[in-house]
Amino acid sequence: MGNCHGSLNCDKCYSQYERDGCIREISVNPDIAGAGVLASFFISAVLLFGIYIWGYITLSLPSKLLSPTDHHVLRLLRKWRVPFCDADVRRGPVEYSRDQLSRSRVVTVYAKILGAQQLITGFAILIAGLASRCQITFYEFNIVTNLAYLAIFTHLLSLHLVREYMYKHIYARKWHLAFTIAFLTIFIFSFLINTLSDDFDDVSPRTDTLNPGNALQCLFEARRLGKEVQFDAEYSIPIVIVLSLIHILTIFSLYVPPEEDYKTAWIYRYRSSFNSELSVSQEERLKMVYNSHSKYWAWLRPSEIGTERPAISVWYYLELYYDAELSGIAYFSGFISYGIASIVFAIRKGGLEPSPELQSLGFGQVVALGLLAQTFLSATEVYNEQRVLDQSNLPTDQLDPTSTVDRDEISSVRDGSEASEIDDGNAREHSSDGRSLGRFDSSNTGADAVSRNTSVDVYASGATPSGIQTIENVQDTKGCRRSHRYLEMLVRNGVPKTSQELQLVRKGVYTEGPDNPLVAEQTSKVVIFLFLIHLGLALYTGIGWHLDSRDSGPLEVLLLYIFYRFLFAIKRAYNQEYFYREELDEFVGENACPQVNQPLERNGGSYRALIDSPQSITLQQGHTSTTSVSTIQLWDAEDEHINTPPSRRDTENDIGLVPLLRATYPSAHEG
């Protein structure tokens, strides 16, 4: 790291107690820890977080961030005592009004400006702190590191808010991510340095230890000077792991269409490398992954057969909560509470008294406040431009929060020029969690996802035929299927459904409609309860981390939560893996075992007509139907046949089962 040309003094002693040879008042550079610098970082973080909360409550966040669960929660909070009705139940993206689009655009642009400013400012303050290592003390560098943490929090939140903008603007995304990775790398390095000598509560006049008043360079020359340093691994490693994981997930999400589920996209990338040997095209892989995602949500959704208030799986509650933006509020609350507490405790570190010169308004503080003022000016300009857009006659669907509209375009609309029509042919379909699955297009094998066009609503309480569609994959491909018994046990764990209902989902026969009002209201209440628990744990961890270094409670809570989320992610991945393998077996069976792909036939022919027909019945809520009952009866009969242990035909012959099986399923044993 170089040398300080003989000006380095690592023998100074600072103590909060009256001790010989030690100083209690520590000199602090106001350009590093002055009121102006602190206010700049503090206000930026709190302001963006406040806008984030305001945008959520007023439905002013980018619409792709909000799930149907968020709308249900807000509806419940506004009208707590009024029961849900059909009009309150949401499914898929909600069309924003002109006012909501206007506010959403302001939030997006302001988050983009403030995030970029904090990215550069935080990066610069760390570079300056490390470059002045011969003059800056541990006390000052601790404040610098915590200010950089507030900057990294602000930038991380801004990336979350401008995800749609970054996905559409490739070059802006590339430059942003380059600076983000560089900023995160240097922050981790500085954070680890900051915790090498972090515990200064029991400062003594020993000459073999470092002191908060020593220069940062003393750390790099501690061995040469015979000084002791202490690395607080328990304090630093968990924070570094959490920040790294959050940044990895956030960066990956910028490469996934914002209306799609990035976890499913991750599974698609993971599975793509394992199917090359099966000659499975990218088109088919995409189809199988997103079909498995849709089946996974269909399996979790509560069954509404024969019950007014169905039993709901705990996994369904958890998936809805983590899919909702409400869980993000709890996450970011923990992050900002940790950052603010870090600054407060850093200034009073070890009971030392900062020198009076800290109150002076220096050059660095004026510059920091000037940068903050520049952000407000930019926000004002965005607001004025948005007013111009609001006064125009642009159609609502052209007020894209992630793009800018040329004034000439506004003038042409005012003059009565025709606006280009939006092609609705690529409208997206949505899975049971409200995330877009896209529409399968053979000309685009990578960008869009697919959804199965089997939409027989077997769970709706009563239905009548309202449309005709093609039903897929109702053939019996058990001859080519592998046994997924253990995965099936994991899938069925905690889900109050029967094996017949699982067979229906496996075959692609499941509901695509929204939850009924009773389910939507119940899930909203549980999601709010989960949010309060999550928020309490996040605040306890963020603030309690600094209260008492001997209290390991916040650390234990953080580690347990990381472990819990890891197990939950593994279970989610394996559950979807089960349905993916079913899709893969179906694909292999259709291409490698055509002789087995014959429809099952039950004596009497009442079910043969349903399966042999190239058409299926789409059911809607609010009517009566016998189709779902007969389908369940069909799979009830077939379930016993599918779940029997695989055996060779000559073995069946030996034990005399062939006549019995042929009598039950004649067509499956012909020839």
XYZ file of C-alpha atoms in Angstrom:
671
model
C 0.000 0.000 0.000
C 2.992 2.277 -0.045
C 4.450 4.371 2.757
C 3.642 7.691 4.405
C 7.182 9.149 4.193
C 7.854 8.945 7.932
C 4.685 10.815 9.004
C 2.944 7.693 10.300
C 2.389 7.553 14.070
C 0.718 4.364 15.275
C 1.347 4.922 19.010
C -1.405 7.464 19.732
C -3.882 6.415 22.392
C -7.538 7.442 22.522
C -9.835 6.303 25.306
C -13.299 7.086 26.604
C -11.868 6.959 30.137
C -9.358 9.171 31.885
C -6.057 7.338 31.429
C -2.474 8.422 31.414
C -1.173 9.004 27.936
C -4.604 8.714 26.293
C -6.778 11.402 24.713
C -10.552 11.324 24.964
C -11.371 13.929 22.319
C -10.659 12.707 18.789
C -10.010 15.018 15.851
C -12.362 14.414 12.918
C -12.204 15.900 9.431
C -15.536 17.701 8.805
C -15.290 16.938 5.082
C -15.575 13.252 6.001
C -18.024 13.188 8.900
C -19.450 16.695 8.875
C -23.147 17.465 9.119
C -23.401 18.271 5.412
C -21.893 14.970 4.298
C -24.003 12.967 6.719
C -27.159 14.814 5.679
C -26.492 14.187 1.987
C -26.255 10.403 2.304
C -28.905 10.141 5.001
C -31.525 12.221 3.174
C -30.905 10.416 -0.131
C -31.472 6.998 1.422
C -34.495 7.987 3.516
C -36.057 9.978 0.674
C -35.886 7.150 -1.864
C -37.151 4.650 0.701
C -40.027 7.001 1.546
C -40.901 7.319 -2.148
C -40.822 3.531 -2.376
C -43.328 3.189 0.488
C -45.508 5.982 -0.910
C -45.457 4.401 -4.363
C -46.582 1.072 -2.947
C -49.465 2.525 -0.947
C -50.715 4.700 -3.828
C -50.097 2.070 -6.553
C -47.504 4.333 -8.153
C -44.684 1.818 -8.468
C -44.016 0.294 -11.897
C -46.930 -2.048 -12.484
C -44.667 -5.048 -13.166
C -43.469 -4.941 -9.538
C -46.918 -5.419 -8.038
C -48.551 -8.830 -7.876
C -52.270 -9.538 -7.412
C -51.507 -10.238 -3.746
C -50.315 -6.642 -3.310
C -53.618 -5.358 -4.673
C -55.522 -7.691 -2.364
C -53.515 -6.483 0.640
C -54.108 -2.815 -0.176
C -57.792 -3.499 -0.744
C -57.982 -5.220 2.656
C -56.208 -2.349 4.417
C -58.510 0.261 2.872
C -61.734 -1.619 3.632
C -60.858 -3.889 6.515
C -64.427 -4.642 7.587
C -65.914 -5.029 4.112
C -65.807 -8.621 2.790
C -64.149 -9.290 -0.553
C -66.312 -9.615 -3.649
C -65.565 -10.822 -7.178
C -64.629 -7.305 -8.309
C -61.878 -7.135 -5.666
C -60.065 -10.241 -6.908
C -57.171 -9.474 -9.241
C -55.383 -11.676 -11.716
C -52.390 -10.741 -13.842
C -51.250 -7.169 -14.512
C -53.584 -4.347 -13.582
C -54.089 -1.529 -16.051
C -53.018 1.743 -14.459
C -55.010 4.910 -14.822
C -53.434 7.993 -16.392
C -52.669 9.457 -12.953
C -51.043 6.235 -11.786
C -48.920 6.029 -14.939
C -47.871 9.630 -14.403
C -46.779 8.973 -10.824
C -45.101 5.733 -11.837
C -42.992 7.541 -14.412
C -41.905 10.131 -11.848
C -40.915 7.383 -9.399
C -38.936 5.534 -12.080
C -37.026 8.551 -13.355
C -36.313 9.892 -9.872
C -35.051 6.495 -8.701
C -32.822 6.323 -11.768
C -31.296 9.759 -11.082
C -30.834 9.280 -7.348
C -29.461 5.764 -7.742
C -26.856 6.871 -10.274
C -25.815 9.783 -8.052
C -25.370 7.567 -5.001
C -23.485 4.993 -7.053
C -20.871 7.536 -8.109
C -20.781 9.349 -4.751
C -20.377 6.150 -2.727
C -17.700 4.872 -5.079
C -15.849 8.192 -4.851
C -15.932 8.413 -1.047
C -14.436 4.924 -0.703
C -11.683 5.704 -3.207
C -10.921 8.944 -1.370
C -10.865 7.178 2.001
C -8.442 4.490 0.843
C -6.273 6.992 -1.015
C -5.848 9.137 2.130
C -4.966 6.157 4.324
C -1.990 7.981 5.833
C -4.218 10.727 7.258
C -7.630 9.151 7.760
C -8.125 7.429 11.119
C -9.965 4.218 11.859
C -12.681 6.332 13.441
C -13.149 8.362 10.259
C -12.851 5.358 7.953
C -15.597 3.625 9.923
C -17.897 6.557 9.153
C -16.831 6.516 5.489
C -17.626 2.805 5.181
C -21.059 3.229 6.733
C -21.833 6.184 4.467
C -20.898 3.986 1.526
C -23.299 1.369 2.867
C -26.143 3.902 2.719
C -25.102 4.661 -0.854
C -25.104 0.983 -1.787
C -28.540 0.580 -0.203
C -29.917 3.542 -2.165
C -28.480 2.237 -5.412
C -29.756 -1.290 -4.768
C -33.267 0.016 -4.157
C -33.073 2.133 -7.305
C -32.066 -0.921 -9.374
C -35.117 -2.698 -8.027
C -37.387 0.185 -9.026
C -35.920 0.687 -12.517
C -35.760 -2.999 -13.427
C -38.071 -2.506 -16.405
C -36.062 0.479 -17.643
C -32.767 -1.415 -17.363
C -34.175 -4.406 -19.211
C -35.218 -2.236 -22.143
C -32.066 -0.069 -22.270
C -29.167 -2.452 -22.827
C -26.275 0.016 -22.886
C -27.458 1.827 -19.766
C -27.710 -1.547 -18.063
C -24.182 -2.578 -19.064
C -22.556 0.621 -17.783
C -24.632 0.567 -14.627
C -23.702 -3.005 -13.862
C -20.011 -2.361 -14.514
C -19.993 0.423 -11.916
C -22.183 -1.654 -9.587
C -19.760 -4.582 -9.580
C -16.788 -2.256 -9.075
C -18.570 -0.427 -6.249
C -19.588 -3.670 -4.531
C -16.055 -5.065 -4.807
C -14.362 -2.050 -3.267
C -17.080 -1.807 -0.613
C -16.530 -5.425 0.482
C -12.794 -4.757 0.666
C -13.349 -1.611 2.753
C -15.942 -3.315 4.943
C -13.570 -6.155 5.791
C -10.799 -3.671 6.588
C -13.192 -1.729 8.777
C -13.905 -4.822 10.889
C -10.251 -5.786 11.377
C -10.064 -3.460 14.370
C -13.690 -2.764 15.039
C -13.930 -3.399 18.786
C -12.636 -0.287 20.546
C -14.869 -0.456 23.620
C -12.093 -1.629 25.922
C -9.289 0.627 24.780
C -6.212 0.464 26.969
C -2.853 2.271 26.830
C -1.153 -0.880 25.579
C 1.386 -0.181 22.909
C 0.875 -3.443 21.017
C -2.706 -2.743 19.900
C -4.197 -0.396 17.340
C -6.475 2.435 18.357
C -9.432 4.240 16.731
C -7.289 7.360 16.446
C -4.531 5.593 14.505
C -4.200 6.116 10.780
C -5.593 3.486 8.438
C -2.104 2.791 7.095
C -1.183 1.379 10.511
C -3.348 -1.610 9.694
C -1.309 -2.484 6.612
C 1.958 -2.081 8.524
C 0.781 -3.688 11.772
C 3.049 -6.714 11.433
C 6.126 -4.576 10.793
C 5.280 -2.377 13.772
C 4.452 -5.311 16.063
C 0.794 -4.305 16.422
C -2.114 -6.676 16.977
C -5.237 -6.640 14.820
C -8.479 -8.494 15.341
C -10.744 -9.671 12.534
C -14.404 -9.795 13.547
C -15.526 -12.572 11.204
C -18.902 -13.030 12.908
C -19.730 -9.399 12.236
C -18.495 -8.996 8.683
C -18.951 -12.310 6.859
C -22.791 -12.551 7.192
C -23.220 -8.961 5.992
C -20.933 -9.577 3.015
C -22.801 -12.779 2.112
C -26.206 -11.090 2.282
C -25.114 -8.095 0.194
C -23.459 -10.326 -2.392
C -26.500 -12.594 -2.749
C -28.912 -9.680 -3.016
C -26.773 -8.049 -5.706
C -26.465 -11.308 -7.658
C -30.238 -11.797 -7.646
C -30.874 -8.158 -8.538
C -28.376 -8.183 -11.402
C -29.805 -11.420 -12.779
C -33.340 -10.019 -12.621
C -32.297 -7.144 -14.899
C -31.796 -9.662 -17.714
C -35.261 -11.193 -17.325
C -38.423 -9.531 -18.674
C -39.907 -7.692 -15.675
C -43.303 -9.315 -16.102
C -41.805 -12.794 -15.833
C -40.744 -14.750 -12.779
C -36.941 -14.555 -12.619
C -36.696 -17.658 -10.416
C -38.308 -19.708 -13.179
C -35.978 -18.104 -15.706
C -33.053 -19.179 -13.530
C -34.333 -22.765 -13.537
C -34.595 -22.561 -17.327
C -30.942 -21.521 -17.595
C -29.981 -24.305 -15.208
C -31.963 -26.994 -17.016
C -30.864 -25.942 -20.508
C -27.397 -27.410 -20.036
C -28.808 -30.809 -19.000
C -31.064 -31.434 -21.978
C -28.628 -31.058 -24.849
C -27.921 -34.788 -24.891
C -31.643 -35.488 -25.376
C -31.778 -33.333 -28.505
C -34.366 -31.122 -26.837
C -34.605 -27.843 -28.688
C -34.493 -24.490 -26.964
C -38.106 -24.074 -27.947
C -39.129 -27.271 -26.163
C -36.990 -26.522 -23.104
C -38.635 -23.145 -22.759
C -42.032 -24.724 -23.074
C -41.323 -27.420 -20.498
C -39.868 -25.039 -17.900
C -42.733 -22.594 -18.023
C -45.315 -25.348 -18.122
C -43.728 -26.759 -14.974
C -43.924 -23.304 -13.388
C -47.604 -23.041 -14.226
C -48.278 -26.555 -12.911
C -46.414 -25.776 -9.698
C -48.698 -22.832 -8.937
C -51.777 -24.791 -9.987
C -50.823 -27.510 -7.514
C -50.345 -25.046 -4.660
C -53.602 -23.214 -5.262
C -56.354 -24.326 -2.873
C -58.865 -26.819 -4.168
C -62.428 -25.580 -4.311
C -64.120 -28.913 -4.891
C -67.039 -29.441 -2.557
C -66.079 -26.781 -0.024
C -66.978 -23.161 0.504
C -63.781 -22.281 2.356
C -61.044 -24.632 1.100
C -57.962 -25.621 3.025
C -54.932 -23.557 2.000
C -51.382 -24.863 2.021
C -48.798 -23.043 4.111
C -46.522 -23.159 1.057
C -49.129 -21.213 -0.899
C -49.143 -18.486 1.753
C -45.350 -18.284 1.728
C -45.087 -18.246 -2.056
C -47.678 -15.484 -2.313
C -45.852 -13.439 0.313
C -42.395 -13.703 -1.247
C -43.865 -13.090 -4.688
C -45.507 -9.880 -3.445
C -43.726 -6.535 -3.291
C -44.749 -6.315 0.362
C -41.914 -8.680 1.257
C -39.490 -6.292 -0.452
C -40.561 -3.525 1.924
C -39.545 -5.701 4.879
C -36.184 -6.492 3.268
C -35.323 -2.884 2.520
C -36.536 -1.802 5.972
C -33.907 -4.055 7.508
C -31.218 -2.705 5.180
C -31.920 0.963 5.875
C -32.291 0.429 9.636
C -28.868 -1.205 9.675
C -27.355 1.699 7.712
C -28.837 4.449 9.879
C -27.885 2.654 13.092
C -24.357 2.193 11.736
C -23.932 5.940 11.220
C -25.320 6.835 14.650
C -23.124 4.355 16.505
C -20.074 5.151 14.362
C -20.120 8.800 15.446
C -20.231 7.785 19.125
C -17.866 4.876 18.699
C -16.326 3.774 21.977
C -17.674 6.799 23.838
C -15.136 9.126 22.174
C -15.986 12.804 21.800
C -15.523 14.307 18.305
C -13.649 17.604 18.233
C -15.633 20.886 17.914
C -14.268 21.448 14.395
C -16.678 18.749 13.237
C -19.443 21.385 13.363
C -17.752 23.654 10.828
C -19.084 23.812 7.270
C -16.193 22.872 5.020
C -15.651 22.497 1.304
C -16.624 18.823 1.172
C -19.912 19.411 2.981
C -20.973 22.152 0.589
C -20.236 19.904 -2.397
C -22.250 17.043 -0.873
C -25.227 19.294 -0.231
C -24.888 20.678 -3.749
C -25.168 17.190 -5.206
C -28.298 16.633 -3.154
C -29.757 19.914 -4.403
C -28.981 18.853 -7.975
C -31.094 15.748 -7.404
C -34.046 17.873 -6.312
C -33.644 20.055 -9.400
C -33.681 16.967 -11.604
C -36.793 15.717 -9.840
C -38.478 19.071 -10.448
C -37.627 18.868 -14.140
C -39.080 15.362 -14.331
C -42.251 16.564 -12.642
C -42.627 19.442 -15.094
C -42.097 17.159 -18.085
C -44.695 14.806 -16.710
C -47.203 17.632 -16.472
C -46.640 18.285 -20.175
C -47.363 14.629 -20.876
C -50.473 14.707 -18.706
C -51.822 17.700 -20.612
C -51.351 15.917 -23.938
C -53.870 13.585 -25.499
C -51.542 10.618 -25.650
C -53.291 7.291 -25.107
C -52.706 5.800 -21.686
C -50.859 2.775 -23.058
C -48.233 5.053 -24.637
C -47.278 6.730 -21.369
C -44.535 4.203 -20.686
C -42.734 4.959 -17.397
C -39.524 3.471 -18.809
C -39.279 5.676 -21.873
C -39.422 9.326 -22.850
C -41.865 10.910 -25.257
C -40.691 13.408 -27.818
C -42.363 16.811 -27.752
C -42.943 16.571 -31.515
C -44.934 13.418 -30.854
C -46.994 15.290 -28.283
C -47.642 18.094 -30.751
C -48.727 15.649 -33.430
C -51.218 14.094 -31.057
C -52.568 17.498 -30.111
C -52.998 18.277 -33.807
C -55.094 15.181 -34.251
C -52.515 12.931 -35.841
C -53.168 9.252 -35.497
C -51.133 7.447 -32.893
C -49.685 4.126 -33.847
C -51.773 1.236 -32.676
C -50.373 -1.169 -30.154
C -50.273 -4.733 -31.352
C -52.197 -6.837 -28.910
C -51.326 -10.050 -30.654
C -48.435 -10.677 -28.312
C -50.498 -10.193 -25.192
C -49.141 -12.251 -22.356
C -50.865 -14.955 -20.464
C -50.333 -15.306 -16.757
C -49.739 -18.111 -14.376
C -51.503 -18.636 -11.098
C -49.105 -16.311 -9.294
C -49.891 -13.433 -11.632
C -46.478 -13.458 -13.300
C -46.448 -13.480 -17.062
C -45.706 -16.705 -18.838
C -45.874 -15.110 -22.253
C -47.298 -16.684 -25.382
C -45.324 -19.336 -27.171
C -44.016 -18.187 -30.532
C -41.953 -20.502 -32.696
C -40.211 -17.539 -34.271
C -38.890 -16.357 -30.919
C -37.423 -19.207 -28.928
C -35.693 -17.282 -26.188
C -37.499 -14.149 -25.181
C -41.032 -15.285 -24.509
C -42.335 -18.087 -22.395
C -45.217 -20.393 -23.046
C -48.421 -21.388 -21.382
C -50.332 -24.600 -21.832
C -53.628 -24.178 -23.623
C -55.413 -26.779 -21.552
C -57.724 -24.628 -19.509
C -60.245 -27.084 -18.093
C -61.227 -25.495 -14.804
C -61.756 -28.564 -12.655
C -61.588 -26.638 -9.404
C -64.226 -24.028 -10.071
C -67.322 -24.502 -7.970
C -69.734 -25.070 -10.813
C -69.184 -24.196 -14.468
C -70.673 -24.495 -17.919
C -68.943 -24.829 -21.278
C -67.996 -21.440 -22.661
C -65.366 -22.252 -25.255
C -63.606 -25.011 -27.103
C -59.835 -25.536 -26.983
C -57.434 -28.355 -27.756
C -56.501 -30.522 -24.806
C -52.948 -31.857 -24.715
C -51.053 -34.709 -23.203
C -53.896 -36.809 -21.891
C -52.258 -39.917 -23.328
C -50.846 -42.511 -21.040
C -47.055 -42.303 -21.352
C -46.304 -44.394 -18.305
C -44.325 -46.785 -20.457
C -41.666 -44.106 -20.871
C -42.011 -42.398 -17.491
C -39.434 -42.745 -14.782
C -40.342 -43.029 -11.141
C -40.246 -39.716 -9.247
C -41.571 -41.124 -5.996
C -39.347 -39.122 -3.656
C -39.915 -35.874 -5.515
C -43.636 -36.566 -5.435
C -43.497 -37.049 -1.667
C -41.814 -33.656 -1.352
C -44.353 -32.032 -3.655
C -47.329 -33.421 -1.749
C -45.917 -32.491 1.658
C -48.025 -29.756 3.245
C -50.514 -29.473 0.354
C -54.042 -30.595 1.352
C -54.898 -32.211 -1.977
C -55.490 -35.751 -3.152
C -53.371 -37.814 -5.500
C -56.144 -37.544 -8.100
C -55.791 -33.766 -8.097
C -52.044 -34.126 -8.510
C -52.627 -36.355 -11.533
C -54.874 -33.695 -13.038
C -52.193 -31.050 -12.611
C -49.556 -33.372 -14.064
C -51.725 -33.788 -17.155
C -52.126 -30.042 -17.552
C -55.756 -29.931 -16.460
C -56.069 -27.196 -13.858
C -57.709 -23.905 -13.120
C -56.483 -20.698 -14.694
C -58.958 -18.393 -13.026
C -58.355 -16.110 -10.045
C -58.849 -17.174 -6.457
C -62.354 -16.797 -5.170
C -63.034 -13.834 -2.832
C -62.870 -15.975 0.309
C -59.431 -17.302 -0.606
C -58.178 -13.851 -1.641
C -59.304 -12.319 1.653
C -57.828 -15.123 3.747
C -54.476 -15.074 1.952
C -54.287 -11.279 2.278
C -54.706 -11.472 6.049
C -52.028 -14.134 6.374
C -49.669 -12.207 4.069
C -50.031 -9.105 6.272
C -49.289 -11.233 9.333
C -46.165 -12.662 7.655
C -45.091 -9.140 6.716
C -45.320 -7.925 10.320
C -43.201 -10.852 11.510
C -40.672 -10.306 8.728
C -40.534 -6.565 9.399
C -39.996 -7.080 13.130
C -37.140 -9.517 12.543
C -35.564 -7.211 9.962
C -35.655 -4.175 12.270
C -34.413 -6.201 15.221
C -31.467 -7.455 13.180
C -30.644 -4.088 11.622
C -30.768 -2.028 14.813
C -29.810 -4.689 17.346
C -26.643 -5.477 15.404
C -25.022 -2.369 16.909
C -26.571 -2.203 20.374
C -24.407 -4.719 22.193
C -21.432 -6.501 20.668
C -21.865 -9.311 23.190
C -25.466 -9.965 22.147
C -25.466 -12.662 19.470
C -29.245 -12.545 19.015
C -29.298 -10.450 15.797
C -26.555 -12.592 14.277
C -28.418 -15.796 15.116
C -31.655 -14.408 13.659
C -29.872 -13.444 10.442
C -28.164 -16.819 10.068
C -31.380 -18.710 10.792
C -33.251 -16.607 8.255
C -30.589 -17.200 5.594
C -30.772 -20.930 6.286
C -34.580 -20.885 6.163
C -34.655 -19.001 2.840
C -32.077 -21.394 1.432
C -34.201 -24.424 2.365
C -37.317 -22.729 1.027
C -35.590 -22.002 -2.285
C -34.391 -25.606 -2.497
C -37.916 -26.906 -1.879
C -39.316 -24.554 -4.516
C -36.683 -25.696 -7.013
C -37.281 -29.386 -6.333
C -41.049 -28.993 -6.523
C -40.796 -27.343 -9.900
C -38.173 -29.932 -10.864
C -40.790 -32.631 -10.293
C -43.188 -31.056 -12.765
C -40.321 -30.354 -15.146
C -39.366 -34.034 -15.162
C -42.977 -34.879 -15.867
C -42.822 -32.548 -18.854
C -39.530 -34.088 -19.954
C -40.868 -37.624 -19.602
C -43.895 -36.598 -21.599
C -41.666 -35.210 -24.336
C -39.464 -38.317 -24.393
C -42.532 -40.556 -24.349
C -44.146 -38.769 -27.265
C -40.972 -39.015 -29.345
C -39.488 -42.348 -28.269
C -42.459 -44.504 -27.258
C -45.325 -43.777 -29.661
C -46.655 -47.321 -29.309
C -47.496 -46.671 -25.652
C -49.160 -43.311 -26.227
C -52.672 -44.689 -26.547
C -55.645 -43.336 -24.632
C -56.899 -45.438 -21.774
C -60.360 -46.864 -22.166
C -62.750 -47.811 -19.412
C -65.529 -50.338 -20.046
C -68.772 -48.574 -20.779
C -67.161 -45.835 -22.862
C -68.255 -42.948 -20.634
C -64.668 -41.701 -20.261
C -63.371 -42.785 -23.678
C -65.351 -40.047 -25.409
C -63.844 -37.368 -23.183
C -60.258 -38.434 -23.834
C -60.547 -39.364 -27.515
C -62.180 -36.061 -28.373
C -59.776 -33.490 -29.884
C -61.654 -30.787 -28.021
C -61.845 -29.861 -24.382
C -64.283 -27.808 -22.441
C -63.209 -24.551 -20.860
C -65.085 -23.919 -17.665
C -65.825 -20.654 -15.949
C -66.892 -19.893 -12.442
C -70.501 -19.292 -11.604
C -72.215 -22.233 -13.340
C -72.691 -25.946 -12.914
C -70.749 -28.735 -14.530
C -70.345 -32.499 -14.372
C -67.206 -32.547 -16.478
C -64.842 -31.946 -13.578
C -66.432 -34.745 -11.556
C -66.157 -37.247 -14.389
C -62.581 -36.217 -15.060
C -61.697 -36.763 -11.423
C -63.374 -40.153 -11.511
C -61.344 -41.015 -14.584
C -58.087 -40.165 -12.899
C -59.218 -41.877 -9.731
C -59.453 -45.085 -11.718
C -56.257 -44.417 -13.608
C -54.293 -43.450 -10.514
C -54.366 -47.001 -9.227
C -53.020 -48.227 -12.540
C -50.270 -45.599 -12.869
C -48.965 -45.928 -9.337
C -48.536 -49.700 -9.503
C -44.891 -50.815 -9.461
C -43.478 -51.192 -12.986
C -43.252 -54.805 -14.079
C -42.616 -56.798 -17.240
C -45.512 -58.258 -19.184
C -44.216 -61.823 -18.942
C -44.134 -61.417 -15.160
C -47.780 -60.353 -15.210
C -48.514 -63.373 -17.313
C -46.807 -65.600 -14.820
C -48.844 -64.376 -11.894
C -52.122 -64.274 -13.811
C -52.781 -60.503 -13.824
C -53.060 -60.031 -17.576
C -56.681 -61.189 -17.849
C -57.673 -58.881 -15.024
C -55.849 -55.879 -16.496
C -57.249 -56.531 -19.958
C -60.738 -56.684 -18.557
C -60.250 -53.321 -16.867
C -58.287 -51.486 -19.591
C -58.788 -53.368 -22.895
C -57.222 -50.763 -25.213
C -54.049 -50.412 -23.140
C -53.283 -54.141 -23.568
C -54.280 -54.751 -27.148
C -51.866 -56.624 -29.310
